[in-house]
Backbone as JSON Lines, residues from 0, in Angstrom:
{"i":0,"aa":"M","n":[35.77,16.38,8.63],"ca":[36.55,16.46,9.85],"c":[36.65,17.92,10.3]}
{"i":1,"aa":"D","n":[36.44,18.14,11.57],"ca":[36.5,19.5,12.1],"c":[37.92,20.01,12.14]}
{"i":2,"aa":"E","n":[38.04,21.31,11.91],"ca":[39.35,21.95,11.99],"c":[39.6,22.36,13.43]}
{"i":3,"aa":"Y","n":[40.77,22.05,13.94],"ca":[41.1,22.42,15.31],"c":[42.08,23.58,15.3]}
{"i":4,"aa":"H","n":[41.81,24.56,16.15],"ca":[42.65,25.74,16.25],"c":[43.18,25.85,17.67]}
{"i":5,"aa":"T","n":[44.4,26.38,17.79],"ca":[44.92,26.63,19.13],"c":[44.16,27.81,19.71]}
{"i":6,"aa":"E","n":[44.21,27.95,21.02],"ca":[43.5,29.04,21.68],"c":[43.97,30.4,21.19]}
{"i":7,"aa":"E","n":[45.28,30.53,20.91],"ca":[45.81,31.82,20.46],"c":[45.26,32.2,19.08]}
{"i":8,"aa":"E","n":[45.0,31.21,18.24],"ca":[44.48,31.49,16.91],"c":[43.04,32.0,16.94]}
{"i":9,"aa":"T","n":[42.3,31.68,18.0],"ca":[40.9,32.07,18.08],"c":[40.6,33.03,19.23]}
{"i":10,"aa":"A","n":[41.61,33.43,19.98],"ca":[41.4,34.31,21.14],"c":[41.46,35.77,20.75]}
{"i":11,"aa":"F","n":[40.77,36.6,21.52],"ca":[40.84,38.06,21.38],"c":[42.04,38.5,22.21]}
{"i":12,"aa":"I","n":[43.11,38.88,21.54],"ca":[44.35,39.26,22.23],"c":[44.44,40.78,22.27]}
{"i":13,"aa":"V","n":[44.28,41.34,23.46],"ca":[44.21,42.79,23.64],"c":[45.46,43.49,23.1]}
{"i":14,"aa":"E","n":[46.64,42.95,23.34],"ca":[47.88,43.58,22.9],"c":[47.93,43.68,21.38]}
{"i":15,"aa":"E","n":[47.47,42.65,20.71],"ca":[47.44,42.61,19.25],"c":[46.49,43.69,18.71]}
{"i":16,"aa":"V","n":[45.31,43.79,19.3],"ca":[44.31,44.77,18.88],"c":[44.79,46.18,19.2]}
{"i":17,"aa":"S","n":[45.39,46.36,20.36],"ca":[45.92,47.67,20.75],"c":[46.96,48.17,19.76]}
{"i":18,"aa":"T","n":[47.83,47.3,19.31],"ca":[48.85,47.66,18.32],"c":[48.2,48.1,17.02]}
{"i":19,"aa":"I","n":[47.17,47.38,16.57],"ca":[46.46,47.74,15.34],"c":[45.84,49.13,15.48]}
{"i":20,"aa":"I","n":[45.22,49.4,16.62],"ca":[44.59,50.71,16.84],"c":[45.64,51.81,16.8]}
{"i":21,"aa":"K","n":[46.71,51.64,17.57],"ca":[47.75,52.68,17.65],"c":[48.38,52.96,16.29]}
{"i":22,"aa":"E","n":[48.68,51.9,15.54],"ca":[49.29,52.08,14.22],"c":[48.32,52.76,13.25]}
{"i":23,"aa":"S","n":[47.04,52.43,13.34],"ca":[46.05,53.04,12.46],"c":[45.91,54.53,12.75]}
{"i":24,"aa":"V","n":[45.78,54.89,14.02],"ca":[45.61,56.3,14.39],"c":[46.86,57.09,14.02]}
{"i":25,"aa":"E","n":[48.01,56.54,14.32],"ca":[49.26,57.25,14.04],"c":[49.44,57.48,12.54]}
{"i":26,"aa":"S","n":[49.12,56.47,11.73],"ca":[49.32,56.62,10.29],"c":[48.31,57.58,9.66]}
{"i":27,"aa":"I","n":[47.12,57.7,10.24],"ca":[46.09,58.55,9.64],"c":[46.12,59.97,10.2]}
{"i":28,"aa":"I","n":[46.26,60.1,11.51],"ca":[46.25,61.44,12.12],"c":[47.66,61.95,12.35]}
{"i":29,"aa":"G","n":[48.52,61.09,12.88],"ca":[49.92,61.44,13.1],"c":[50.1,62.78,13.77]}
{"i":30,"aa":"G","n":[50.91,63.63,13.19],"ca":[51.23,64.92,13.77],"c":[50.33,66.05,13.33]}
{"i":31,"aa":"N","n":[49.2,65.74,12.7],"ca":[48.29,66.8,12.24],"c":[47.72,67.58,13.41]}
{"i":32,"aa":"A","n":[47.49,68.86,13.18],"ca":[46.79,69.69,14.16],"c":[45.29,69.49,13.97]}
{"i":33,"aa":"Y","n":[44.52,69.67,15.05],"ca":[43.07,69.51,14.98],"c":[42.48,70.47,13.95]}
{"i":34,"aa":"Q","n":[41.66,69.9,13.06],"ca":[40.93,70.7,12.07],"c":[39.52,70.14,12.01]}
{"i":35,"aa":"H","n":[38.57,70.92,12.44],"ca":[37.18,70.45,12.48],"c":[36.73,69.88,11.12]}
{"i":36,"aa":"S","n":[37.16,70.5,10.05],"ca":[36.73,70.09,8.71],"c":[37.27,68.71,8.31]}
{"i":37,"aa":"R","n":[38.28,68.21,9.01],"ca":[38.86,66.91,8.65],"c":[38.47,65.78,9.59]}
{"i":38,"aa":"V","n":[37.74,66.1,10.66],"ca":[37.41,65.09,11.67],"c":[36.6,63.93,11.08]}
{"i":39,"aa":"N","n":[35.59,64.21,10.27],"ca":[34.8,63.12,9.67],"c":[35.67,62.21,8.82]}
{"i":40,"aa":"Q","n":[36.56,62.78,8.04],"ca":[37.46,62.0,7.2],"c":[38.38,61.14,8.07]}
{"i":41,"aa":"W","n":[38.96,61.75,9.12],"ca":[39.87,61.01,9.99],"c":[39.16,59.85,10.7]}
{"i":42,"aa":"T","n":[37.97,60.12,11.26],"ca":[37.27,59.04,11.98],"c":[36.92,57.9,11.04]}
{"i":43,"aa":"T","n":[36.43,58.23,9.86],"ca":[36.08,57.19,8.89],"c":[37.32,56.37,8.5]}
{"i":44,"aa":"S","n":[38.42,57.05,8.25],"ca":[39.66,56.35,7.86],"c":[40.19,55.47,8.98]}
{"i":45,"aa":"V","n":[40.16,55.97,10.22],"ca":[40.62,55.16,11.36],"c":[39.75,53.91,11.49]}
{"i":46,"aa":"L","n":[38.44,54.07,11.41],"ca":[37.54,52.92,11.53],"c":[37.78,51.91,10.42]}
{"i":47,"aa":"E","n":[37.9,52.39,9.19],"ca":[38.1,51.48,8.05],"c":[39.43,50.75,8.15]}
{"i":48,"aa":"Q","n":[40.49,51.46,8.54],"ca":[41.79,50.81,8.64],"c":[41.82,49.79,9.77]}
{"i":49,"aa":"C","n":[41.23,50.14,10.92],"ca":[41.18,49.18,12.03],"c":[40.42,47.93,11.62]}
{"i":50,"aa":"L","n":[39.25,48.1,11.02],"ca":[38.46,46.94,10.59],"c":[39.21,46.1,9.56]}
{"i":51,"aa":"S","n":[39.89,46.75,8.64],"ca":[40.65,46.03,7.62],"c":[41.76,45.19,8.26]}
{"i":52,"aa":"Q","n":[42.5,45.81,9.17],"ca":[43.61,45.1,9.82],"c":[43.1,43.99,10.74]}
{"i":53,"aa":"L","n":[42.0,44.23,11.43],"ca":[41.42,43.18,12.28],"c":[40.96,42.0,11.43]}
{"i":54,"aa":"G","n":[40.36,42.29,10.29],"ca":[39.92,41.22,9.39],"c":[41.07,40.38,8.88]}
{"i":55,"aa":"K","n":[42.23,41.01,8.68],"ca":[43.41,40.29,8.19],"c":[43.97,39.32,9.22]}
{"i":56,"aa":"L","n":[43.57,39.48,10.48],"ca":[44.02,38.53,11.51],"c":[43.42,37.15,11.27]}
{"i":57,"aa":"G","n":[42.3,37.1,10.57],"ca":[41.66,35.82,10.24],"c":[41.07,35.11,11.44]}
{"i":58,"aa":"K","n":[40.66,35.86,12.44],"ca":[40.09,35.25,13.64],"c":[38.57,35.23,13.55]}
{"i":59,"aa":"P","n":[37.93,34.27,14.22],"ca":[36.47,34.14,14.11],"c":[35.73,35.13,15.0]}
{"i":60,"aa":"F","n":[35.76,36.4,14.62],"ca":[35.1,37.44,15.4],"c":[34.29,38.35,14.51]}
{"i":61,"aa":"K","n":[33.24,38.9,15.07],"ca":[32.57,40.07,14.52],"c":[33.13,41.23,15.33]}
{"i":62,"aa":"Y","n":[33.47,42.32,14.66],"ca":[34.07,43.45,15.34],"c":[33.16,44.67,15.31]}
{"i":63,"aa":"I","n":[33.17,45.39,16.41],"ca":[32.51,46.69,16.51],"c":[33.61,47.68,16.85]}
{"i":64,"aa":"V","n":[33.74,48.74,16.06],"ca":[34.81,49.73,16.29],"c":[34.17,51.1,16.43]}
{"i":65,"aa":"N","n":[34.58,51.83,17.45],"ca":[34.08,53.17,17.72],"c":[35.27,54.12,17.81]}
{"i":66,"aa":"C","n":[35.14,55.31,17.22],"ca":[36.23,56.29,17.22],"c":[35.69,57.66,17.6]}
{"i":67,"aa":"I","n":[36.34,58.32,18.55],"ca":[36.0,59.67,18.96],"c":[37.24,60.53,18.77]}
{"i":68,"aa":"I","n":[37.08,61.66,18.1],"ca":[38.16,62.64,17.99],"c":[37.66,63.93,18.62]}
{"i":69,"aa":"M","n":[38.46,64.46,19.54],"ca":[38.04,65.64,20.29],"c":[39.19,66.62,20.39]}
{"i":70,"aa":"Q","n":[38.88,67.88,20.13],"ca":[39.89,68.93,20.23],"c":[40.26,69.13,21.69]}
{"i":71,"aa":"K","n":[41.55,69.36,21.93],"ca":[42.02,69.69,23.27],"c":[41.69,71.16,23.53]}
{"i":72,"aa":"N","n":[40.68,71.39,24.35],"ca":[40.31,72.76,24.66],"c":[39.84,72.91,26.11]}
{"i":73,"aa":"G","n":[40.14,71.93,26.93],"ca":[39.78,72.0,28.34],"c":[38.42,71.4,28.67]}
{"i":74,"aa":"A","n":[37.65,71.02,27.68],"ca":[36.33,70.42,27.93],"c":[36.5,68.98,28.42]}
{"i":75,"aa":"G","n":[35.54,68.52,29.18],"ca":[35.57,67.16,29.67],"c":[34.85,66.21,28.72]}
{"i":76,"aa":"L","n":[35.21,64.95,28.79],"ca":[34.54,63.91,28.01],"c":[34.5,62.66,28.87]}
{"i":77,"aa":"Q","n":[33.31,62.14,29.02],"ca":[33.16,60.9,29.76],"c":[32.41,59.92,28.88]}
{"i":78,"aa":"T","n":[32.89,58.71,28.81],"ca":[32.24,57.71,27.99],"c":[32.26,56.38,28.75]}
{"i":79,"aa":"A","n":[31.27,55.56,28.5],"ca":[31.19,54.26,29.17],"c":[30.57,53.26,28.2]}
{"i":80,"aa":"S","n":[30.81,51.99,28.46],"ca":[30.16,50.94,27.68],"c":[29.89,49.77,28.59]}
{"i":81,"aa":"S","n":[28.94,48.98,28.21],"ca":[28.59,47.8,28.98],"c":[28.27,46.69,28.0]}
{"i":82,"aa":"C","n":[28.71,45.49,28.3],"ca":[28.49,44.37,27.39],"c":[28.0,43.15,28.14]}
{"i":83,"aa":"F","n":[27.1,42.43,27.55],"ca":[26.64,41.16,28.08],"c":[27.13,40.11,27.1]}
{"i":84,"aa":"W","n":[28.22,39.42,27.48],"ca":[28.82,38.49,26.55],"c":[29.52,37.36,27.3]}
{"i":85,"aa":"D","n":[30.21,36.54,26.54],"ca":[30.95,35.41,27.11],"c":[32.39,35.85,27.34]}
{"i":86,"aa":"N","n":[32.77,36.03,28.6],"ca":[34.12,36.5,28.93],"c":[35.22,35.55,28.48]}
{"i":87,"aa":"S","n":[34.89,34.3,28.23],"ca":[35.93,33.35,27.83],"c":[36.26,33.45,26.34]}
{"i":88,"aa":"T","n":[35.38,34.07,25.55],"ca":[35.64,34.15,24.1],"c":[35.66,35.57,23.56]}
{"i":89,"aa":"D","n":[34.88,36.46,24.14],"ca":[34.74,37.83,23.63],"c":[35.7,38.77,24.36]}
{"i":90,"aa":"G","n":[35.95,39.93,23.77],"ca":[36.86,40.87,24.42],"c":[36.73,42.28,23.89]}
{"i":91,"aa":"S","n":[37.4,43.2,24.57],"ca":[37.39,44.6,24.13],"c":[38.74,45.24,24.42]}
{"i":92,"aa":"C","n":[38.99,46.32,23.71],"ca":[40.24,47.06,23.87],"c":[39.95,48.52,23.56]}
{"i":93,"aa":"T","n":[40.39,49.43,24.43],"ca":[40.24,50.86,24.19],"c":[41.61,51.52,24.28]}
{"i":94,"aa":"V","n":[41.89,52.37,23.31],"ca":[43.17,53.09,23.27],"c":[42.89,54.58,23.21]}
{"i":95,"aa":"R","n":[43.56,55.34,24.07],"ca":[43.49,56.8,24.01],"c":[44.81,57.29,23.45]}
{"i":96,"aa":"W","n":[44.71,57.97,22.33],"ca":[45.88,58.54,21.65],"c":[45.73,60.05,21.7]}
{"i":97,"aa":"E","n":[46.84,60.76,21.81],"ca":[46.75,62.22,21.8],"c":[47.98,62.84,21.21]}
{"i":98,"aa":"N","n":[47.79,64.05,20.69],"ca":[48.91,64.88,20.29],"c":[48.69,66.25,20.92]}
{"i":99,"aa":"S","n":[49.35,67.27,20.46],"ca":[49.26,68.57,21.12],"c":[47.91,69.26,20.97]}
{"i":100,"aa":"S","n":[47.08,68.84,19.98],"ca":[45.84,69.55,19.75],"c":[44.56,68.71,19.84]}
{"i":101,"aa":"M","n":[44.69,67.38,19.97],"ca":[43.47,66.56,20.0],"c":[43.68,65.22,20.7]}
{"i":102,"aa":"Y","n":[42.55,64.64,21.05],"ca":[42.49,63.28,21.58],"c":[41.79,62.41,20.55]}
{"i":103,"aa":"C","n":[42.2,61.16,20.47],"ca":[41.5,60.18,19.65],"c":[41.32,58.94,20.51]}
{"i":104,"aa":"I","n":[40.08,58.55,20.73],"ca":[39.78,57.38,21.56],"c":[39.11,56.35,20.67]}
{"i":105,"aa":"V","n":[39.72,55.18,20.59],"ca":[39.19,54.1,19.75],"c":[38.91,52.89,20.62]}
{"i":106,"aa":"S","n":[37.7,52.35,20.49],"ca":[37.31,51.14,21.2],"c":[36.97,50.05,20.19]}
{"i":107,"aa":"V","n":[37.46,48.85,20.45],"ca":[37.16,47.69,19.61],"c":[36.53,46.61,20.49]}
{"i":108,"aa":"F","n":[35.42,46.06,20.03],"ca":[34.77,44.96,20.7],"c":[34.83,43.78,19.75]}
{"i":109,"aa":"G","n":[35.3,42.65,20.23],"ca":[35.37,41.44,19.42],"c":[34.42,40.4,19.96]}
{"i":110,"aa":"L","n":[33.48,39.96,19.13],"ca":[32.47,38.98,19.53],"c":[32.69,37.7,18.75]}
{"i":111,"aa":"A","n":[32.96,36.63,19.46],"ca":[33.26,35.35,18.81],"c":[32.04,34.83,18.04]}
{"i":112,"aa":"I","n":[32.33,34.28,16.84],"ca":[31.24,33.68,16.05],"c":[31.45,32.19,15.92]}
């Protein structure tokens, strides 16, 4: 017999994903000042924590997570993405977090399986 799930149990909920991203970035980077030597560690930790928390949701998705950390120094940054997917099942969420010395931009793409 097939298992039936409500739409909320299998939907990509942007607010839920946004909360996971914000909590992950805040717990890992928090009030730290930008340090070039720690950026690789921070990005890896943010990605791993986001993926771990997304997996705990138990939803039928494959996730793609991207993290950019950039020092606040007046330089510009432009980024874009494009997806060919099913809008009724798949979704994405991007969060820009900042403190006094850096920006952290995290994007999550959820692809229904």
